[in-house]
mmCIF file of C-alpha atoms in Angstrom:
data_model
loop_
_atom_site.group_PDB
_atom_site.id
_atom_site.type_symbol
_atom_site.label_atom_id
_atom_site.label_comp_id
_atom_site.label_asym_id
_atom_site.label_seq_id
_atom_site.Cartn_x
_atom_site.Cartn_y
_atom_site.Cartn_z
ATOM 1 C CA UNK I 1466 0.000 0.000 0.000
ATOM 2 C CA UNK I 1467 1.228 3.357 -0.462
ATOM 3 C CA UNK I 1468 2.113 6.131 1.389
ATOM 4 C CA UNK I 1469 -0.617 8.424 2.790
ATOM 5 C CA UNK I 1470 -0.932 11.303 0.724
ATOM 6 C CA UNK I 1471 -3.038 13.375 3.645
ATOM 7 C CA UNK I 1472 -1.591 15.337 6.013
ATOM 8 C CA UNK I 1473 -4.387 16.117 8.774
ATOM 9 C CA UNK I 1474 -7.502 17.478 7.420
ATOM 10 C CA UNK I 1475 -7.328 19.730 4.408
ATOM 11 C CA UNK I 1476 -3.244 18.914 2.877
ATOM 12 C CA UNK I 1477 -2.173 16.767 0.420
ATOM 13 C CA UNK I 1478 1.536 15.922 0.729
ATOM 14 C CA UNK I 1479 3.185 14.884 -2.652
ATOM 15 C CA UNK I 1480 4.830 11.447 -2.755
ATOM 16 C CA UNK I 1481 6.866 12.090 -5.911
ATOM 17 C CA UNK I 1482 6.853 16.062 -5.726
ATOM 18 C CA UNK I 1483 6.374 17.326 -9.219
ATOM 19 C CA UNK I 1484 9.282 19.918 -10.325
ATOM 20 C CA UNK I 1485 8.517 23.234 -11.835
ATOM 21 C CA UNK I 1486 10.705 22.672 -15.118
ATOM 22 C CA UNK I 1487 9.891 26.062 -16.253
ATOM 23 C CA UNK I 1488 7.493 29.760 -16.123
ATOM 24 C CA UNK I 1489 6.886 31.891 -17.924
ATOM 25 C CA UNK I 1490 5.212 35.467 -18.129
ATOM 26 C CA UNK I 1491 4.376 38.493 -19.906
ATOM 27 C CA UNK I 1492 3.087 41.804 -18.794
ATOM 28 C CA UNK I 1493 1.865 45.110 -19.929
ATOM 29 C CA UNK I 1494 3.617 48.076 -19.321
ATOM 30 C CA UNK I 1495 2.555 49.549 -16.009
ATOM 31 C CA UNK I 1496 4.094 46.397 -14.512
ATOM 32 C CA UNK I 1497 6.937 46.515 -17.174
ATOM 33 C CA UNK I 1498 7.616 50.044 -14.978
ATOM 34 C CA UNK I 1499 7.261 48.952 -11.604
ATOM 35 C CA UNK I 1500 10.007 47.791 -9.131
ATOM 36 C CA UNK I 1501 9.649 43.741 -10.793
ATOM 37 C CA UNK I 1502 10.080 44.703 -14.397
ATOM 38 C CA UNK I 1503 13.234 43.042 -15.134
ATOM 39 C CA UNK I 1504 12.219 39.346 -14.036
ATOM 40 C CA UNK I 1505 9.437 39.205 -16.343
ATOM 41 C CA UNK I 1506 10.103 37.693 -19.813
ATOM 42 C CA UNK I 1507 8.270 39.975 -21.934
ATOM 43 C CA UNK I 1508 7.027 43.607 -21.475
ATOM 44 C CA UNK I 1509 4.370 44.456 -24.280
ATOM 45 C CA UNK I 1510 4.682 48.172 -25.538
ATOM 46 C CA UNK I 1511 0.691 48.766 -24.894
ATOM 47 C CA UNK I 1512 -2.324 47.895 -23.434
ATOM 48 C CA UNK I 1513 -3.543 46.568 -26.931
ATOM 49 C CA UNK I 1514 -0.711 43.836 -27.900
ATOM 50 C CA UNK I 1515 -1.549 44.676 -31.723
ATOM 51 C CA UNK I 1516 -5.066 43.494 -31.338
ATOM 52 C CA UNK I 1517 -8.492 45.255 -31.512
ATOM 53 C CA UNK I 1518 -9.830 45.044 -28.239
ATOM 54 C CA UNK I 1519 -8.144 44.341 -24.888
ATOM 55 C CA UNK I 1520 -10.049 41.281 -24.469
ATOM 56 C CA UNK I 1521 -8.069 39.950 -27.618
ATOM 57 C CA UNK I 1522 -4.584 41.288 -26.180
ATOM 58 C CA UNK I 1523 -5.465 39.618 -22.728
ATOM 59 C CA UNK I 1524 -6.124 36.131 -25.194
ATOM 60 C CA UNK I 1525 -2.937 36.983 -26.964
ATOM 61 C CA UNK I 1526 -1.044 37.101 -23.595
ATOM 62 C CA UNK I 1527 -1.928 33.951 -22.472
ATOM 63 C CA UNK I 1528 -1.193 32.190 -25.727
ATOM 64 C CA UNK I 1529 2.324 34.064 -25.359
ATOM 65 C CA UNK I 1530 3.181 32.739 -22.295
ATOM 66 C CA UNK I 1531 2.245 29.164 -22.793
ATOM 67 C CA UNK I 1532 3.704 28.743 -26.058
ATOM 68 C CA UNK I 1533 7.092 30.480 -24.041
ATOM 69 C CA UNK I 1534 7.138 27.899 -21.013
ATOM 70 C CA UNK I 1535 6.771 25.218 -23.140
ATOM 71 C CA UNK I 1536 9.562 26.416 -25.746
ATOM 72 C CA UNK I 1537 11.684 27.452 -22.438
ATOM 73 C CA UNK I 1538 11.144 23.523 -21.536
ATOM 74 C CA UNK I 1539 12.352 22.249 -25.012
ATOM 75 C CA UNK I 1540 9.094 20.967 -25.378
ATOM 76 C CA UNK I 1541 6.646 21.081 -28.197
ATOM 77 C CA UNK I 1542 2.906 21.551 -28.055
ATOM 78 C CA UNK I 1543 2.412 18.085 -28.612
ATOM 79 C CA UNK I 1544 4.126 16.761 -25.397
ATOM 80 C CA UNK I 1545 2.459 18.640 -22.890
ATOM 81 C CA UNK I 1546 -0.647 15.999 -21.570
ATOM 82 C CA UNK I 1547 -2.700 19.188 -19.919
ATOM 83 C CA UNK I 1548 -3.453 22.593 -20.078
ATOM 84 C CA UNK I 1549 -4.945 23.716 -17.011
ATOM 85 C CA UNK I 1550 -6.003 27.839 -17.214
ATOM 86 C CA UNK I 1551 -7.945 30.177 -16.266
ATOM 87 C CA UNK I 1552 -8.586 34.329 -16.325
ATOM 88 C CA UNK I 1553 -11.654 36.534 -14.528
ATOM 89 C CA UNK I 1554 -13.857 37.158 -17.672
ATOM 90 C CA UNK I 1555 -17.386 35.564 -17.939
ATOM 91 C CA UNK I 1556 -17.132 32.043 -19.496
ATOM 92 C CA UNK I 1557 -13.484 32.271 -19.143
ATOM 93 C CA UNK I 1558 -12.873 33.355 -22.439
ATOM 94 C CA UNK I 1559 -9.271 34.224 -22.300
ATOM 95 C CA UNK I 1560 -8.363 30.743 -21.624
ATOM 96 C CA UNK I 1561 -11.008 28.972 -23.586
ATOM 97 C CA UNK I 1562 -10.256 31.117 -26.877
ATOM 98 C CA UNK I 1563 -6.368 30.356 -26.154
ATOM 99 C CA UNK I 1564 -6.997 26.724 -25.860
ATOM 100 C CA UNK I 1565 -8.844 26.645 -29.329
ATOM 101 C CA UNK I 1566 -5.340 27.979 -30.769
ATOM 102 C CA UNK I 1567 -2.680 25.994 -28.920
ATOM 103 C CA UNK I 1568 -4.670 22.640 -28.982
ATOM 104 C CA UNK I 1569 -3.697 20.820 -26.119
ATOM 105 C CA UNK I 1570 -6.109 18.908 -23.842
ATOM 106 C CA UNK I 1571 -7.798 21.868 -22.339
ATOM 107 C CA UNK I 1572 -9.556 21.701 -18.703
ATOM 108 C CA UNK I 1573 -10.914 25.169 -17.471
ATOM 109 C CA UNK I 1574 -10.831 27.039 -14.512
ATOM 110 C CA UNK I 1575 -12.468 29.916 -12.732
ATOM 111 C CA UNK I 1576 -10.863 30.350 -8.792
ATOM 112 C CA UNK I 1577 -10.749 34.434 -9.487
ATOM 113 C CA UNK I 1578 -7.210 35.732 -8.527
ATOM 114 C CA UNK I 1579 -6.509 32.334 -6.763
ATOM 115 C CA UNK I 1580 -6.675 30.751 -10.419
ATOM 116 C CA UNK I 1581 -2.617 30.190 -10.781
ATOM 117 C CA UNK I 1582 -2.244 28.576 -7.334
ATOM 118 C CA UNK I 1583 -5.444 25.900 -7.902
ATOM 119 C CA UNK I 1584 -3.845 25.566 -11.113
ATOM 120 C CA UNK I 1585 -0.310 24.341 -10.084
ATOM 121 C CA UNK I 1586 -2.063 22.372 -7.260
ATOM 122 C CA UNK I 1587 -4.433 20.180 -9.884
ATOM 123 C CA UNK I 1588 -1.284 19.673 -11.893
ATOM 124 C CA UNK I 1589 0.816 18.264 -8.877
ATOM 125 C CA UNK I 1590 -1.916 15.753 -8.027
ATOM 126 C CA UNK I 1591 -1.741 14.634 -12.070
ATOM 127 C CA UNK I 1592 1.880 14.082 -12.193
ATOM 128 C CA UNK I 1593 2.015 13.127 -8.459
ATOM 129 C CA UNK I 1594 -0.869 10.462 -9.368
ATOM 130 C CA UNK I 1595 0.501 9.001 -12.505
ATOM 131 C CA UNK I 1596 -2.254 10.448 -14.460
ATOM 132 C CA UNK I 1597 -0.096 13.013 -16.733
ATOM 133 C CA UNK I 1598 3.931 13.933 -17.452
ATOM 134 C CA UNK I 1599 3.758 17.424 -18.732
ATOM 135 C CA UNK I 1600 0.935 20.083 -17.695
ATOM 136 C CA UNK I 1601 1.267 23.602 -18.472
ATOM 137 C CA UNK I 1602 -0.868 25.646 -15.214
ATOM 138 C CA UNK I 1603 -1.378 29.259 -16.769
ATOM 139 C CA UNK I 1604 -3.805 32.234 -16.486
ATOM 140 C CA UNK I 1605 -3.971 36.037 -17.640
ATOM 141 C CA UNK I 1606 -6.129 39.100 -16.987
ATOM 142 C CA UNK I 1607 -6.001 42.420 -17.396
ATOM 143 C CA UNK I 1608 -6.505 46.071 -16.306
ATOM 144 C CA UNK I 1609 -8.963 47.365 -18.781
ATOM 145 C CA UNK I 1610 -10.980 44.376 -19.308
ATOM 146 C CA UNK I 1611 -11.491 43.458 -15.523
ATOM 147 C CA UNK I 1612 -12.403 46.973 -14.419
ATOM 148 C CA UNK I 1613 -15.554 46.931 -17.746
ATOM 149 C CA UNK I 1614 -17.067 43.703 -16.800
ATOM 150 C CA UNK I 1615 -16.690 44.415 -12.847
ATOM 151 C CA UNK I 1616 -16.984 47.977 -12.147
ATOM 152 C CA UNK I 1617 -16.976 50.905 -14.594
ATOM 153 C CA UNK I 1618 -15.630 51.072 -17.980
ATOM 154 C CA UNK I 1619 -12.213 52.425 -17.743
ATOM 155 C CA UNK I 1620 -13.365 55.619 -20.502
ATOM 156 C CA UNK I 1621 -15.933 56.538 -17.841
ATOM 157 C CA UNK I 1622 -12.970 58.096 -15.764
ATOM 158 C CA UNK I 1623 -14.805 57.024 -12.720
ATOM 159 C CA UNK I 1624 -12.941 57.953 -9.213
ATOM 160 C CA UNK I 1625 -11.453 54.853 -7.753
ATOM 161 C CA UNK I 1626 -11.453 54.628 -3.701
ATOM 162 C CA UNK I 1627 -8.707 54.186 -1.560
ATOM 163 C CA UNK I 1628 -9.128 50.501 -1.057
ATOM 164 C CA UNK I 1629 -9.005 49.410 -4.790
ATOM 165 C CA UNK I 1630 -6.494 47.111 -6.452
ATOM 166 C CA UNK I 1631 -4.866 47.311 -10.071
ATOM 167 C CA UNK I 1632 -5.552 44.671 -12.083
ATOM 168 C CA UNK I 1633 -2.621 43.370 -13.244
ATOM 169 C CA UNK I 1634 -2.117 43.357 -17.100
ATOM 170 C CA UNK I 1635 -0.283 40.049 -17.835
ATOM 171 C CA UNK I 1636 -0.318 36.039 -18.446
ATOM 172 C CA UNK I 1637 1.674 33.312 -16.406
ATOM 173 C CA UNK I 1638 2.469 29.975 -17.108
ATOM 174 C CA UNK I 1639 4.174 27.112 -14.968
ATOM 175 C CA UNK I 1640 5.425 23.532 -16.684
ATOM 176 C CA UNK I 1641 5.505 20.932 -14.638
ATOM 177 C CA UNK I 1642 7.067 17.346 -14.603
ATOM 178 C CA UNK I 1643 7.958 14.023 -12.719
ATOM 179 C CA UNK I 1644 11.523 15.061 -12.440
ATOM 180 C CA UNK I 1645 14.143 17.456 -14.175
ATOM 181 C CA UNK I 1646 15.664 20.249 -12.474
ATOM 182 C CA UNK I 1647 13.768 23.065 -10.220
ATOM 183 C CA UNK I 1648 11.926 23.751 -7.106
ATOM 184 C CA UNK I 1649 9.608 20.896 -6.499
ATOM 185 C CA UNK I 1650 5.480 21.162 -5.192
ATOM 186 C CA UNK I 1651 5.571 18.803 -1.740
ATOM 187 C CA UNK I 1652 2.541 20.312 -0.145
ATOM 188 C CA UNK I 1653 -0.769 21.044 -1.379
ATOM 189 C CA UNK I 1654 -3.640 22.966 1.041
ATOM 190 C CA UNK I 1655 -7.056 23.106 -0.430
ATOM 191 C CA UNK I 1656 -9.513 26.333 0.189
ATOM 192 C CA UNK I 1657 -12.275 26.485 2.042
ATOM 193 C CA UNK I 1658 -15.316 29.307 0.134
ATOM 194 C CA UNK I 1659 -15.425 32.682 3.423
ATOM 195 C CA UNK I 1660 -17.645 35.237 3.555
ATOM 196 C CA UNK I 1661 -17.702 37.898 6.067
ATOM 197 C CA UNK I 1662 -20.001 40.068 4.685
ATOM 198 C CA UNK I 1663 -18.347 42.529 2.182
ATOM 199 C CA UNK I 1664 -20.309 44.025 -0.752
ATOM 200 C CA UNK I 1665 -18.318 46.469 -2.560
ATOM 201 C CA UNK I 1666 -16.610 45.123 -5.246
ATOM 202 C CA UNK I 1667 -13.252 48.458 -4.497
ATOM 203 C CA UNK I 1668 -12.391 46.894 -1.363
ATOM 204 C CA UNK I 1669 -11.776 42.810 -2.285
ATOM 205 C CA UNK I 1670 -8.528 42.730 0.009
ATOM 206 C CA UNK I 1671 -10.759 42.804 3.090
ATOM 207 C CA UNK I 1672 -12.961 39.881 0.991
ATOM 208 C CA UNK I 1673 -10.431 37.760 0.484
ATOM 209 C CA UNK I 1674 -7.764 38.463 3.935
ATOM 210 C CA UNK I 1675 -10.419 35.788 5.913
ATOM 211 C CA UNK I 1676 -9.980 32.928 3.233
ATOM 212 C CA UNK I 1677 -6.279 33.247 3.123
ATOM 213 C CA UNK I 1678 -6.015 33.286 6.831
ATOM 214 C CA UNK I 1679 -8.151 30.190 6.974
ATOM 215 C CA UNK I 1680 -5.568 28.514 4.552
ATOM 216 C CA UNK I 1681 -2.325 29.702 6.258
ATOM 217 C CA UNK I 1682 -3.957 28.264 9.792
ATOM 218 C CA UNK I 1683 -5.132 25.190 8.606
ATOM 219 C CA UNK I 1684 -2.077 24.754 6.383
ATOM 220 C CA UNK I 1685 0.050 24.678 10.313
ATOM 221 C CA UNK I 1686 -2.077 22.760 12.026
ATOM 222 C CA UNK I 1687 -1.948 20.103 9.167
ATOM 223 C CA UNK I 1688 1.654 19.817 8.993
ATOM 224 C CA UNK I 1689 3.109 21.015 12.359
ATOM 225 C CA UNK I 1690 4.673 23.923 10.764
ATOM 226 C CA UNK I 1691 4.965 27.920 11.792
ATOM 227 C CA UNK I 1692 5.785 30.604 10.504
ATOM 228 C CA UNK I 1693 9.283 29.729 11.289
ATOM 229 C CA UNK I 1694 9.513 26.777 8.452
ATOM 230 C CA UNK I 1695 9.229 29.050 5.451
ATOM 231 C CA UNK I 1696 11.338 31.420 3.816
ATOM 232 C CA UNK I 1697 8.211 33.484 2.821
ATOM 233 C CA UNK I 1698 4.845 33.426 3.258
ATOM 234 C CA UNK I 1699 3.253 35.308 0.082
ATOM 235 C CA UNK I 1700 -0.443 35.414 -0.772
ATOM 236 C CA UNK I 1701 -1.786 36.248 -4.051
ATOM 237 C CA UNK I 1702 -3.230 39.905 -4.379
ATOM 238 C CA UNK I 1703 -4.847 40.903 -0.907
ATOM 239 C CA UNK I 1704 -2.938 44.041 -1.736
ATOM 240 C CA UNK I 1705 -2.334 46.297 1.244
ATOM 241 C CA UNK I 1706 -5.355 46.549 2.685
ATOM 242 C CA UNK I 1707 -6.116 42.861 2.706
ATOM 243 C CA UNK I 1708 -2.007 41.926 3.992
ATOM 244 C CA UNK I 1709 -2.644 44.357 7.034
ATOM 245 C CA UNK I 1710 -5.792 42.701 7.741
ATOM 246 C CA UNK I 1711 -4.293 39.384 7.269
ATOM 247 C CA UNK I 1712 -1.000 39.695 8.971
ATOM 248 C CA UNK I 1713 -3.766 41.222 12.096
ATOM 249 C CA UNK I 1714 -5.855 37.773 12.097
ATOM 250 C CA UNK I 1715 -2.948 35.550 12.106
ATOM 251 C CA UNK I 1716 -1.427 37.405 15.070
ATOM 252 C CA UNK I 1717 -5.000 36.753 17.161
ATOM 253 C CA UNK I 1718 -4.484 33.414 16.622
ATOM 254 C CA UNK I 1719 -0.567 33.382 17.982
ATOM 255 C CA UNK I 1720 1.271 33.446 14.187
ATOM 256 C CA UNK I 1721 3.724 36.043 13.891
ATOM 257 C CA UNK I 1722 4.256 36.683 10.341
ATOM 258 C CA UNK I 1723 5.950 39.936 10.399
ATOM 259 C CA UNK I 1724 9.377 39.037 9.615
ATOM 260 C CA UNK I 1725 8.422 36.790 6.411
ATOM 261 C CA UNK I 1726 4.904 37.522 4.861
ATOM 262 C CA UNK I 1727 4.275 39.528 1.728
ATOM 263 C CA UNK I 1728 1.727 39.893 -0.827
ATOM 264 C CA UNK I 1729 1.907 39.624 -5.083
ATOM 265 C CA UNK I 1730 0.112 42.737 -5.040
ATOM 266 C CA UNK I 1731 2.614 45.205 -2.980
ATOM 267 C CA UNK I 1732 5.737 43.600 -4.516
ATOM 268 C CA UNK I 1733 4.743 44.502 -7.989
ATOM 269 C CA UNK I 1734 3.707 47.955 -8.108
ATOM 270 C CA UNK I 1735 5.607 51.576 -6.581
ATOM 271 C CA UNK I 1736 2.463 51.996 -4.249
ATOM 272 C CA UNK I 1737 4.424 55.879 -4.482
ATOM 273 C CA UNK I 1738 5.367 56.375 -8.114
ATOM 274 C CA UNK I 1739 3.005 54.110 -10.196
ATOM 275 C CA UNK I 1740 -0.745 55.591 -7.904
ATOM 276 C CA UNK I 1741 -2.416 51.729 -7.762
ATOM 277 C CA UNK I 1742 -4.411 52.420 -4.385
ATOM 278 C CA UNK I 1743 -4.240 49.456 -2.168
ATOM 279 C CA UNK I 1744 -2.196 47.502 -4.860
ATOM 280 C CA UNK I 1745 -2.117 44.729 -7.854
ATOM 281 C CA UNK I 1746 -4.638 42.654 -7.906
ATOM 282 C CA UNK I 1747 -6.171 39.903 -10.920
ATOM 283 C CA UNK I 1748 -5.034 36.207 -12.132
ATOM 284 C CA UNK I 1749 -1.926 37.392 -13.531
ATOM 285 C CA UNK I 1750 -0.809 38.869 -10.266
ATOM 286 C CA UNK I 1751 0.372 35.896 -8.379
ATOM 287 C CA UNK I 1752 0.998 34.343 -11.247
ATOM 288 C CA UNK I 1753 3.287 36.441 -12.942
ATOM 289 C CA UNK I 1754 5.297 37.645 -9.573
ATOM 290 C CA UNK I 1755 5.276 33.797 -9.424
ATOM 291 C CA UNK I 1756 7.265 33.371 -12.501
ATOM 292 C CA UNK I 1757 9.575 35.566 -12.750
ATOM 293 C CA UNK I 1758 10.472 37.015 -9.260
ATOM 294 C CA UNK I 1759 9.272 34.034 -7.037
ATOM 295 C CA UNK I 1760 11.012 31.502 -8.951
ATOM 296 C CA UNK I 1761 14.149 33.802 -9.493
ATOM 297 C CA UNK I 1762 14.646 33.368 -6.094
ATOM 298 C CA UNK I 1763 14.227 30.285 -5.114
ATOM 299 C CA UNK I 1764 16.385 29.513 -8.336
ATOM 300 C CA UNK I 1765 19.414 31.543 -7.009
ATOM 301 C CA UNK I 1766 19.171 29.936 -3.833
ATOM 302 C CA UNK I 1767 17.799 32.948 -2.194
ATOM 303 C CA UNK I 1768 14.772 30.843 -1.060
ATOM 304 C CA UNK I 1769 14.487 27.455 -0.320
ATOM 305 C CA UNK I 1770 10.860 26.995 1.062
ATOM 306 C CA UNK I 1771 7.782 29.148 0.103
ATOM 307 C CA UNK I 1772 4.237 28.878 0.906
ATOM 308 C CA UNK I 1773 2.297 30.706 -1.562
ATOM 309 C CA UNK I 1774 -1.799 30.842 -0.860
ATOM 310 C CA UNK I 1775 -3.475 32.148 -4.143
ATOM 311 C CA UNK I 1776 -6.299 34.508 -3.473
ATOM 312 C CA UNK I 1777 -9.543 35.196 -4.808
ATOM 313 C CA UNK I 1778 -12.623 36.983 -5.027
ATOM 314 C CA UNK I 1779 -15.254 34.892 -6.190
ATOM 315 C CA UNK I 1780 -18.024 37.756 -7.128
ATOM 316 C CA UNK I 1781 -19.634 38.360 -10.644
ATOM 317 C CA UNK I 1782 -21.518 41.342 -11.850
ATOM 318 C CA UNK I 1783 -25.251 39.206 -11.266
ATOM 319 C CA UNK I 1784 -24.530 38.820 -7.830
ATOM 320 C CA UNK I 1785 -23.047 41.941 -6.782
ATOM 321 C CA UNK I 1786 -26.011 44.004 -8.452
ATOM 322 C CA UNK I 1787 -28.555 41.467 -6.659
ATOM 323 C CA UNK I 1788 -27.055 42.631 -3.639
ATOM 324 C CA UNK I 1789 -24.705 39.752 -2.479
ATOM 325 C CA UNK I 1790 -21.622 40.037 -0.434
ATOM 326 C CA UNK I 1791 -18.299 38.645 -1.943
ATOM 327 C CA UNK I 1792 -16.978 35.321 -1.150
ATOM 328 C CA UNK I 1793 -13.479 34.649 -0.711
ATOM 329 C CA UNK I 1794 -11.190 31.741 -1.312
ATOM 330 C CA UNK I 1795 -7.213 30.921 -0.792
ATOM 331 C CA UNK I 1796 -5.147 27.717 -2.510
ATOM 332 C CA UNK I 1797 -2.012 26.931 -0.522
ATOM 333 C CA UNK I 1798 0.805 25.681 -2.331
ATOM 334 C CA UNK I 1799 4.977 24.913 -0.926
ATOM 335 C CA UNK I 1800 7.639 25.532 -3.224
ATOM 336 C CA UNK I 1801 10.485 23.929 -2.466
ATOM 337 C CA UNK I 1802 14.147 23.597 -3.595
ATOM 338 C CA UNK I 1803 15.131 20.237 -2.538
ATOM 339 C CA UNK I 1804 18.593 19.225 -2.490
#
C-alpha cells in the first residue's frame, strides 16, 4: 500500500513532488515600470498587444506565455498531456479562446485571482498520481478588461477609492514534470469558500484576507509547521489593505508573520510612483510575480521553502447588483528547492 498522501484534514503531501521545469510570463507596461520589471520575460509596448480590443490582447497574452514555457522547456505543443487555465472574464474566455489555438487537452478554470495557485495544485496531483507527465498551469487578466465587466468602464474616468487594487495586465504559465531540475510542489492545502459580509466590489482585500487566513492556519495545524519553516509566506493579491488585515488575524491566533509575509500585489507595483491604491490585484498577479520574481529566487538559492496561498474573489456582476456580499477563497501551495 502506499504512502498516505493526507496530512491532517485539508493537505495533500506529494509522494513524488512534481518539479517546476519552467514559467513563464508576460506583462503590460505599467508592470513593465514597476520595481519587478526586469524578471518578467516579456514587457508588451501597450495595453492593446496589436489586437483590436483588450479582451483579444489579454487572449494573446496567455497564448504568449504558454507557447514560451513550453519552448523554455524544449518541449513542443504536442508533449504537454494538460493545459490547465484560467482568467476573470465571464465564461473564461481568455483561456477557452487560447486553448482553441494551442490545442492541447484543455480543462478550465475559474478560482478568481486564486486561479494560478489551484492551477499548479491540480497539476501536482496529475503528475504526483501518474495520471499526466507534462501540464502547463497558466492564467492572464487584465486592467482594462477586468475593471468593464466588474466595475466601470475604464473611458468613464470614474474615481477609484482608496481601497481598490490594479488589475494586473499580464499572463503566467508554470510547466511541470515528474523530475528534471527546479523547485519541487511537496505540499498542497485546499480552500475552504469565506464570507464575512463585504459588498463592494473596491475593497476585495478585506474579501479575500479571511480565506487566506483560513488557509495559512489550517495549512500549520496540518503539517506542524509555523511561521518559522518558510522562507516566505506570500499570498496572491490581498494588496495592502487585505495583507494588514491578514497579517492582524494571524497574530490573534498566535502566528507572527511579520518578519516573512508579503503579498503579489505590494511587490509589484511603486504603491508611491506608479498611484495603484491598495495595490495589484487579478489572475496574472500571483501568477506572474510567481514566474519571474518568485522563482528567481528560489532559483538563485535565495529561497528554499515558500508557501504561496493564491487569493480570490469569487463575485460576478449578477450577484453583486442582486445585492450579495463577496466570497473569498485561498489555494495553498509549498515551493520547495530540494537538495
Amino acid at each position: 500500500m502506499s504512502a498516505p498522501k493526507r496530512v491532517g484534514q485539508h493537505t495533500i503531501q506529494f509522494a513524488n513532488p512534481p518539479v517546476i521545469v519552467a514559467t513563464a510570463s508576460v506583462v503590460g507596461p505599467k508592470e513593465g515600470e514597476g520595481p519587478l520589471g526586469n524578471t518578467f520575460d516579456m514587457v508588451i509596448d501597450d495595453s492593446y498587444f496589436g489586437e483590436e480590443t483588450w479582451e483579444k490582447a489579454e487572449r494573446k497574452m496567455l497564448e504568449e506565455a504558454v507557447k514560451m514555457v513550453i519552448a523554455k522547456a524544449q518541449l513542443k505543443p504536442r508533449d504537454i498531456d494538460f493545459l490547465l487555465a484560467g482568467d476573470l472574464l465571464n465564461q473564461t474566455i481568455s483561456a477557452n479562446y487560447a486553448a482553441r489555438t494551442l490545442g492541447i487537452p484543455f480543462l478550465g478554470l475559474y478560482g478568481a485571482c486564486s486561479t494560478m495557485y489551484e492551477g499548479m495544485a491540480l497539476a501536482a496531483i496529475l503528475i504526483d498520481g501518474g495520471f499526466a507527465h507534462h501540464v502547463v498551469a497558466a492564467c492572464s487578466s487584465h486592467y482594462d478588461t477586468a475593471e468593464r465587466q466588474y466595475r466601470f468602464p475604464t473611458e468613464q474616468g470614474v474615481q477609484r477609492p482608496p481601497t481598490a487594487q490594479w488589475t494586473v495586465t499580464g499572463a503566467g504559465a508554470v510547466l511541470m514534470a515528474p523530475a528534471g531540475n527546479g523547485p519541487r510542489i511537496t505540499h498542497a492545502t485546499i480552500g475552504r469558500v469565506l464570507d464575512v459580509g463585504i459588498k463592494d466590489p473596491n475593497d476585495m482585500g478585506s474579501a479575500m484576507a479571511p480565506a487566506a487566513v483560513d488557509t495559512i492556519v489550517r495549512h500549520f495545524q496540518d503539517t506542524g509547521r509555523g511561521p518559522i519553516d518558510y522562507d516566505l509566506i506570500i499570498t496572491g493579491d490581498l494588496g495592502r489593505v487585505g495583507h494588514e488585515i491578514a497579517t492582524k488575524l494571524l497574530g490573534e491566533q498566535k502566528y507572527d508573520v511579520s518578519k516573512n509575509y508579503s503579498d503579489c500585489g505590494i511587490l509589484i507595483y511603486d504603491h508611491e510612483r506608479q498611484d495603484t491604491h491598495a495595490g495589484g490585484s487579478g489572475c496574472a498577479c500571483s501568477a506572474v510575480v510567481f514566474a519571474g520574481h518568485l522563482m528567481g529566487k528560489l532559483n538563485e538559492g535565495r529561497y528554499k521553502r515558500i508557501l504561496g496561498v493564491g487569493t480570490g474573489a469569487l463575485l460576478s456582476t449578477t450577484a453583486t447588483q442582486q445585492g450579495e456580499s463577496i466570497p473569498g477563497i485561498g489555494h495553498g501551495v509549498v515551493i520547495e528547492k530540494l537538495g
